[in-house]
Short mmCIF file of C-alpha atoms in Angstrom, two decimals:
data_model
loop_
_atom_site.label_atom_id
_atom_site.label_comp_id
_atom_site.label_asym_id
_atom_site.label_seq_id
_atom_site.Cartn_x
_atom_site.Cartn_y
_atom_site.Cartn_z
CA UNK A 21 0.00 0.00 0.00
CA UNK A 22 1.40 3.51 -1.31
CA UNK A 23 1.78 5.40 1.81
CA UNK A 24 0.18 9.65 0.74
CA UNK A 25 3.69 11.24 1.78
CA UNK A 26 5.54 8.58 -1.03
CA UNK A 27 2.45 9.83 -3.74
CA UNK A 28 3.50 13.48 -3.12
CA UNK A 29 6.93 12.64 -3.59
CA UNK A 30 6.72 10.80 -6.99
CA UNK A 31 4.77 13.47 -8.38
CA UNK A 32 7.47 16.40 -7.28
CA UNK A 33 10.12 14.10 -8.54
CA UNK A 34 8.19 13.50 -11.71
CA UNK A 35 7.35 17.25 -12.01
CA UNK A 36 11.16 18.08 -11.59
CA UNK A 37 12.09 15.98 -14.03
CA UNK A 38 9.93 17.25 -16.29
CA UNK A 39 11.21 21.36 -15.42
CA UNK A 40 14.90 19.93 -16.02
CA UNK A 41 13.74 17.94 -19.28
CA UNK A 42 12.45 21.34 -20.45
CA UNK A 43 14.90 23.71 -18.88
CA UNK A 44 18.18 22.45 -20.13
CA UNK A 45 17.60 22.05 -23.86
CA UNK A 46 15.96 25.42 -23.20
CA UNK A 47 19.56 27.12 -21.50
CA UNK A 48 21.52 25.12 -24.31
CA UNK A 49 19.43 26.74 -26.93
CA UNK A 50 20.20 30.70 -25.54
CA UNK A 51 23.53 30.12 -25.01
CA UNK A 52 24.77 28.59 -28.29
CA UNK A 53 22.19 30.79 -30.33
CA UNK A 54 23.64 34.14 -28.67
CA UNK A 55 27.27 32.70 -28.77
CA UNK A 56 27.54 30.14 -31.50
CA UNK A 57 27.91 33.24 -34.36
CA UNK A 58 30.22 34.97 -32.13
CA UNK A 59 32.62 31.64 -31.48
CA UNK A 60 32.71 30.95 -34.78
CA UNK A 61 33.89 34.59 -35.77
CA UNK A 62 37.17 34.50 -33.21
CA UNK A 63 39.84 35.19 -34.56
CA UNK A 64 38.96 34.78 -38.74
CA UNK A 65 39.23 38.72 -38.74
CA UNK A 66 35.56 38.67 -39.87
CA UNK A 67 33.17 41.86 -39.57
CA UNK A 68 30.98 40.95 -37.03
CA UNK A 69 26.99 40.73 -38.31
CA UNK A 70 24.95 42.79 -36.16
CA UNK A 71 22.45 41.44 -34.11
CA UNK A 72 23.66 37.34 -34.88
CA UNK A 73 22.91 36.00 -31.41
CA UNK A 74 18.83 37.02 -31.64
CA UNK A 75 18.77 36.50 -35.74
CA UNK A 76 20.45 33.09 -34.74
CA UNK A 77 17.03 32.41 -32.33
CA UNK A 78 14.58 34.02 -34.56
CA UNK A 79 16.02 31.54 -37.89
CA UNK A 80 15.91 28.69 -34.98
CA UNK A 81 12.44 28.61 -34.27
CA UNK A 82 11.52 29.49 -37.97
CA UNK A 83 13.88 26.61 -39.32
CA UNK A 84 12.22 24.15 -36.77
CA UNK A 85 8.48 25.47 -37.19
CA UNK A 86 9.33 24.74 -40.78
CA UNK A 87 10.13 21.34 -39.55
CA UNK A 88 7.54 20.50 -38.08
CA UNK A 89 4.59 21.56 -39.61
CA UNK A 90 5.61 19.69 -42.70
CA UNK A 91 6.68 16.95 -41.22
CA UNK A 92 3.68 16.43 -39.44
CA UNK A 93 1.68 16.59 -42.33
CA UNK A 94 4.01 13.76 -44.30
CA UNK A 95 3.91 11.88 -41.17
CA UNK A 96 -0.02 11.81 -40.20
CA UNK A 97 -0.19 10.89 -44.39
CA UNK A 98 2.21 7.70 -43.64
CA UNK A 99 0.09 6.75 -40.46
CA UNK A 100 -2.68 6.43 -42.80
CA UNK A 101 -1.41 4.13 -44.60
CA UNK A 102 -0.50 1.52 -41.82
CA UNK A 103 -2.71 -1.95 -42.46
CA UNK A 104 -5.10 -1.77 -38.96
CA UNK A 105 -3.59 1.48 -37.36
CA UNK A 106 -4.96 2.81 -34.19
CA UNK A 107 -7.04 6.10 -34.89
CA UNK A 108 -5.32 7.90 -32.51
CA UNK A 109 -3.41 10.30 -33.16
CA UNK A 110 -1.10 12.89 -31.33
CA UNK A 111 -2.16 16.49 -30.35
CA UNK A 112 -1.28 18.67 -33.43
CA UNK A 113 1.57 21.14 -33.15
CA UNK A 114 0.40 23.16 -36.45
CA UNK A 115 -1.08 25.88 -35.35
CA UNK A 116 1.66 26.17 -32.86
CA UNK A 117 4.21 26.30 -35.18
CA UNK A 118 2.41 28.29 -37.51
CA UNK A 119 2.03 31.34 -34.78
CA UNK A 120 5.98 30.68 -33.77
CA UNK A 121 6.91 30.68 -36.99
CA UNK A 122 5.23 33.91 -38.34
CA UNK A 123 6.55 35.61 -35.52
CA UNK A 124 10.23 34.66 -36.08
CA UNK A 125 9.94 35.75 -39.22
CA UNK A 126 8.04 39.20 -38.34
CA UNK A 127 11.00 39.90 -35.66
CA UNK A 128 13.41 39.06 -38.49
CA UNK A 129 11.91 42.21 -40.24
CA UNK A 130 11.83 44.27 -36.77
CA UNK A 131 15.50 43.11 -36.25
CA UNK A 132 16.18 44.61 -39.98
CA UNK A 133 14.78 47.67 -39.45
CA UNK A 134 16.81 47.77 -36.23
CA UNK A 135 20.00 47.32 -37.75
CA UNK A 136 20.61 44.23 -35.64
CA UNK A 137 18.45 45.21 -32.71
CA UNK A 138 15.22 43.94 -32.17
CA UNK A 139 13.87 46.55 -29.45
CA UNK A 140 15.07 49.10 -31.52
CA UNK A 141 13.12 47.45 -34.41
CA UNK A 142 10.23 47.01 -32.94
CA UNK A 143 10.31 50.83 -31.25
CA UNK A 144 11.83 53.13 -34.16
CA UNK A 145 12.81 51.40 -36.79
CA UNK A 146 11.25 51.83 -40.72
CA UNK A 147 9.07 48.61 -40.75
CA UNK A 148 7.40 49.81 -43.99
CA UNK A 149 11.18 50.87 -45.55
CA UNK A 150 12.46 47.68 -44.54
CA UNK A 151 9.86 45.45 -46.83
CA UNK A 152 11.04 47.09 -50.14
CA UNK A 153 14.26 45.76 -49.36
CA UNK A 154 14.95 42.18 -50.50
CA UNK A 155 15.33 40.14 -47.18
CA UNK A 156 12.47 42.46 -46.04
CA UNK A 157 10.62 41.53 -48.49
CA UNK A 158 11.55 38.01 -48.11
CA UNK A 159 10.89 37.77 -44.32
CA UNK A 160 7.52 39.39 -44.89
CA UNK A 161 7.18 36.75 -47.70
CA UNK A 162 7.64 34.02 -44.95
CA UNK A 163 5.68 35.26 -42.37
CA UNK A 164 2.48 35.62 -44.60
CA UNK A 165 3.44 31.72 -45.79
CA UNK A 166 3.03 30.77 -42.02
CA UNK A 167 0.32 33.14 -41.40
CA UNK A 168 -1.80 31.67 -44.06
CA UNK A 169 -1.26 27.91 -42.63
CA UNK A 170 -1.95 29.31 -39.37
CA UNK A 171 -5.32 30.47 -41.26
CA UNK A 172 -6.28 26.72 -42.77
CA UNK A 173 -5.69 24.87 -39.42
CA UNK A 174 -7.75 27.73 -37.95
CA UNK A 175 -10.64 26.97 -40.50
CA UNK A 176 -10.43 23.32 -39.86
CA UNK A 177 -8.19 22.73 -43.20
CA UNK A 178 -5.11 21.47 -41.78
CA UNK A 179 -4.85 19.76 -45.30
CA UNK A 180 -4.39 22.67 -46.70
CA UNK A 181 -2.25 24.23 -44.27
CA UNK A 182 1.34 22.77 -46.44
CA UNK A 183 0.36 24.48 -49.40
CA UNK A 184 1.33 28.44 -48.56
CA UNK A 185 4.42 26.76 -46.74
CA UNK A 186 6.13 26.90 -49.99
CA UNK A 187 6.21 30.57 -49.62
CA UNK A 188 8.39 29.74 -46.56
CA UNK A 189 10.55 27.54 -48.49
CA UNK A 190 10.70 29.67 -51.53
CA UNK A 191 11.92 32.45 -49.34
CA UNK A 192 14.68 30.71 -47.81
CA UNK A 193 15.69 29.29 -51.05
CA UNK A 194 16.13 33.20 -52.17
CA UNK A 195 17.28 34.58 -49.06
CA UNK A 196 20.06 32.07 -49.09
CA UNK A 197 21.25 32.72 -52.85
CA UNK A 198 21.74 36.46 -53.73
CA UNK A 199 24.43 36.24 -55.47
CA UNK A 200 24.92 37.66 -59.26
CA UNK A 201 26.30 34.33 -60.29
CA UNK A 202 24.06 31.18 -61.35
CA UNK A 203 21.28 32.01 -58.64
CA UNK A 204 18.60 30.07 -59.87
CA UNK A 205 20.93 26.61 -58.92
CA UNK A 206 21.52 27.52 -55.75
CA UNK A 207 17.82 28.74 -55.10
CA UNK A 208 16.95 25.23 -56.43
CA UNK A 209 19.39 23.24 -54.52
CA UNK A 210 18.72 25.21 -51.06
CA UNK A 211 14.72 24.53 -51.72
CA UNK A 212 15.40 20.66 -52.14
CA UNK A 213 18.02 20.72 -49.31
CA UNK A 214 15.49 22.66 -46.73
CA UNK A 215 12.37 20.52 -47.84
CA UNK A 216 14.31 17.24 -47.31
CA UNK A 217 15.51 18.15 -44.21
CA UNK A 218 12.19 19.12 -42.70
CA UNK A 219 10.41 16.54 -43.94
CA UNK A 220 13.07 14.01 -42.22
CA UNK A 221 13.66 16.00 -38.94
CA UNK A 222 9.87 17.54 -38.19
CA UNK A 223 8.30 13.92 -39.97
CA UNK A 224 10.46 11.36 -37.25
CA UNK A 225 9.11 13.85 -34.41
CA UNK A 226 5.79 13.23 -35.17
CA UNK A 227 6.40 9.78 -36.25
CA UNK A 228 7.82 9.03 -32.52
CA UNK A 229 4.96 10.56 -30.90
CA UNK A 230 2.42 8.67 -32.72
CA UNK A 231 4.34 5.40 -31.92
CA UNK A 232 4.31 6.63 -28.49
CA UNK A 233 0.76 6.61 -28.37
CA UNK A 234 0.55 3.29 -30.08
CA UNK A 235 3.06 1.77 -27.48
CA UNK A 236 -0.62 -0.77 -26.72
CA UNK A 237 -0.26 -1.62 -30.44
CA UNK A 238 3.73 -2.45 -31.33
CA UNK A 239 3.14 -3.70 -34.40
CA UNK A 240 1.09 -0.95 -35.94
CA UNK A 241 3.84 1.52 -34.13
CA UNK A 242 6.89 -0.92 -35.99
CA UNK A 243 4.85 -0.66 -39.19
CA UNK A 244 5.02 2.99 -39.31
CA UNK A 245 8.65 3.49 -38.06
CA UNK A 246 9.09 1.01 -40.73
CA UNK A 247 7.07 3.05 -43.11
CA UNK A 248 8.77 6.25 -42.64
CA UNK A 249 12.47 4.94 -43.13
CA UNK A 250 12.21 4.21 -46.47
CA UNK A 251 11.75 7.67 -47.35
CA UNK A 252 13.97 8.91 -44.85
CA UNK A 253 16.95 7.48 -46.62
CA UNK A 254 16.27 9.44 -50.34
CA UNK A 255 15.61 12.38 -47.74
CA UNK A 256 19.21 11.35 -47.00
CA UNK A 257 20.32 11.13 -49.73
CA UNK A 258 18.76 14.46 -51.67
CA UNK A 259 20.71 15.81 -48.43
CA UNK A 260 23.88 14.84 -48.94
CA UNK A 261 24.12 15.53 -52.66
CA UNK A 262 22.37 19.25 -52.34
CA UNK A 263 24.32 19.78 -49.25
CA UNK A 264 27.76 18.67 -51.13
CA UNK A 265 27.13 20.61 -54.29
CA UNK A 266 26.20 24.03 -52.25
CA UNK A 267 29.24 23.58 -50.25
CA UNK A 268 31.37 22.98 -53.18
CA UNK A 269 29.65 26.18 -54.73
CA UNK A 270 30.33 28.71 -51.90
CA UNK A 271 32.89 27.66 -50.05
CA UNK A 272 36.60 27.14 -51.15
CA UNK A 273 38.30 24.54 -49.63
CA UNK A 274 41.12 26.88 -47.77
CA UNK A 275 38.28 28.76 -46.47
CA UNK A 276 37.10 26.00 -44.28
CA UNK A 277 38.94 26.37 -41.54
CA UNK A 278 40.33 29.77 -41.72
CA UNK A 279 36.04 31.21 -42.12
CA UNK A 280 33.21 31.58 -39.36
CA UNK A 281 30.87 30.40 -42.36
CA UNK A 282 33.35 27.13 -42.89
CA UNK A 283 33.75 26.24 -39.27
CA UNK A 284 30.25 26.48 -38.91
CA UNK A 285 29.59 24.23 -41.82
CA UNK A 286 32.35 21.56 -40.69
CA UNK A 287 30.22 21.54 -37.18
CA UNK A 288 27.05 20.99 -39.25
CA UNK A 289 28.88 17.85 -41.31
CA UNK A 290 30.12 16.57 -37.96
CA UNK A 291 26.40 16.76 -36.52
CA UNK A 292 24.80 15.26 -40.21
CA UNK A 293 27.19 12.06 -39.23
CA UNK A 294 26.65 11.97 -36.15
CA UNK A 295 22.22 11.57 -36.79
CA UNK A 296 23.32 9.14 -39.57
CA UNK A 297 25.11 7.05 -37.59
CA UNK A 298 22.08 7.02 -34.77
CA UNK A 299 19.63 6.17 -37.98
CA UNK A 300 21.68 3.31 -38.96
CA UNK A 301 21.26 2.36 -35.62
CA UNK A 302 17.77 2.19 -35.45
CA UNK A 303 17.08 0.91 -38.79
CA UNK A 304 19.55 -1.89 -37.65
CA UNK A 305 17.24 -2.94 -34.41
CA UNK A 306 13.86 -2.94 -36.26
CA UNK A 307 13.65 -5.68 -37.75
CA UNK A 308 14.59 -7.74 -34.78
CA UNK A 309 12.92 -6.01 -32.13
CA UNK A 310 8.86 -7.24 -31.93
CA UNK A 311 8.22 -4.47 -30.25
CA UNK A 312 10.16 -0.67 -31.06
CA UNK A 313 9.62 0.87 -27.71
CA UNK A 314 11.06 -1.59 -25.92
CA UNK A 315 14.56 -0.62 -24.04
CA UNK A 316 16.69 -2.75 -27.30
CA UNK A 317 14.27 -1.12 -29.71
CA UNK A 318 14.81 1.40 -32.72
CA UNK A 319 13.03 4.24 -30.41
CA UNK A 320 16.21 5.46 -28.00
CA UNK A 321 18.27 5.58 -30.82
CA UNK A 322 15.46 7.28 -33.00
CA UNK A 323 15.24 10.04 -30.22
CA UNK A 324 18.65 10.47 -30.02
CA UNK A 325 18.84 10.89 -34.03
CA UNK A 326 16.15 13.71 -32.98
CA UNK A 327 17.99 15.09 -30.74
CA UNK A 328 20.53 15.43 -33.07
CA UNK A 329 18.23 17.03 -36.15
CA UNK A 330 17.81 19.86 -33.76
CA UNK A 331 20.95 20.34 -32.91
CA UNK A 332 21.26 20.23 -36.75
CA UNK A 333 18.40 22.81 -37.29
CA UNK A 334 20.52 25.26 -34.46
CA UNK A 335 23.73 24.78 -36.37
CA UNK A 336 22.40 25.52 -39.71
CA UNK A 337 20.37 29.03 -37.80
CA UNK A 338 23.78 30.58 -37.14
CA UNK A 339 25.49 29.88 -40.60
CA UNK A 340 22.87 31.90 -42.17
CA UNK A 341 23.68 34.45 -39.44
CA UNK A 342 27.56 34.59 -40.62
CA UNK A 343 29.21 36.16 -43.25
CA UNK A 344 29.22 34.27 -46.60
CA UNK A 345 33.70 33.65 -46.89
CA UNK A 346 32.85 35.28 -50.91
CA UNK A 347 32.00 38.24 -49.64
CA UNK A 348 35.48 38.56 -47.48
CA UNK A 349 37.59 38.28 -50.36
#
């Protein structure tokens, strides 16, 4: 018999748990957003970008609202198509990530017409100048992209709500690629580069918290894990190749080292292995584990290969926020 004092005690441990589960990605996400551009910067003799640290968190949470929205929508799709799947299905995040995301983007502008300070953006600064400028225009772009999903979820269309994220997309893919020289290929390859990655990182979120909710029903959960590799390894793949040929595009290979915008990129290739490694992993345990939440199953290393996609997603935030090594002679 559970005594009332032990009850009391389980649920502050469980409760603390749960403000340290939430907490500490929470501190590692200000500290490397606000820092990471800045670390990467010592001692290249770089100009400093102003404002880096809070354009780092603001391309964060848009990156990873991205993410998720459209990889919830690929992933609720593949449930579908599981032989006997339970009906349930997790709590959406859409509208969530709609809202975050149109806000990150809207700061993006304030933080423009700042001059690298959002307060000052948001205060004084010349909103309506800043959107006839191009990344003006383009965060404004973005922000009416999520605004508009935001709309369809709101209308009971969440079908819909994908669609205007290809103004998200196509904004990035512009944003990224302003250079005089061949931009239409590097548009192109940064559109297939950020749609793969989404779709793998925000579609194996969702896909572990609908197995989570299946754990009464492992072999519809195994089915869909199964399901949702395939994919995952052309995502890989379309990864690898646009990542490689952008790479090979903008950066020379003395640069690597010697850049913010190279370092950056050789801690993003570092992290890339890393999740590959951790999907190998779990691909490897699913066919001989009956059940994939079990301790030996392909789930801990599948949320560890999470893990790592945002990590990832944080990584690839402060390389946009750092000087492009072209532009530094």
């Amino acid at each position: 018999m559970m005594l009332p004092g032990s009850s009391v005690t389980d649920t502050r441990r469980r409760r603390a748990r749960l403000i340290a589960a939430v907490a500490a990605p929470a501190a590692v996400f200000l500290i490397v957003s606000l820092l990471g551009a800045t670390a990467a910067l010592s001692g290249t003799n770089e100009i400093t970008v102003p404002g880096a640290g809070i354009t780092t968190m603001l391309r964060t949470v848009l990156l990873a609202a991205f993410s998720l929205q459209l990889g919830e929508a690929a992933a609720n799709r593949l449930a579908r198509t599981v032989p006997d799947a339970p009906e349930l299905t997790p709590r959406s995040w859409g509208l969530a990530a709609s809202v975050a995301g149109c806000a990150a983007a809207a700061g993006q502008i304030a933080v423009l017409a700042g001059d690298g300070s959002l307060a000052a953006g948001l205060t004084g600064g010349d909103l309506v100048g800043t959107y006839a400028t191009r990344p003006g225009g383009l965060a404004l772009l973005e922000a009416n992209g999520f605004l508009f999903a935001a709309v369809c979820i709101a209308l009971r269309r969440p079908g819909l709500a994908p669609a205007p994220l290809a103004l998200v997309a196509v904004g990035e893919a512009l944003r990224a690629h302003p250079e005089a020289d061949s931009p239409l290929l590097g548009s192109l390859l940064t559109l297939i580069h950020l749609s793969a990655a989404a779709l793998w990182a925000g579609g194996l979120v969702h896909v572990l918290r609908t197995m989570r909710l299946w754990r009464g029903r492992p072999d519809a959960a195994k089915a869909l894990l199964r399901r949702y590799a395939r994919p995952a390894a052309v995502l890989f793949a379309a990864l690898a190749v646009t990542g490689t040929l952008s790479t090979l595009r903008r950066l020379p290979l003395e640069a690597a080292l010697t850049t913010a915008y190279g370092r950056a990129l050789l801690a993003k290739l570092a992290l890339v292995a890393v999740v590959a490694a951790l999907a190998l992993a779990a691909r490897l345990r699913l066919p001989r584990s009956p059940d994939p939440n079990a301790p030996s199953g392909p789930t801990r290393p599948a949320r560890a290969e999470a893990v790592a996609l945002a990590a990832v997603i944080l990584v690839s935030a402060i390389i946009t926020a750092l000087p492009l090594p072209a532009a530094n002679g």
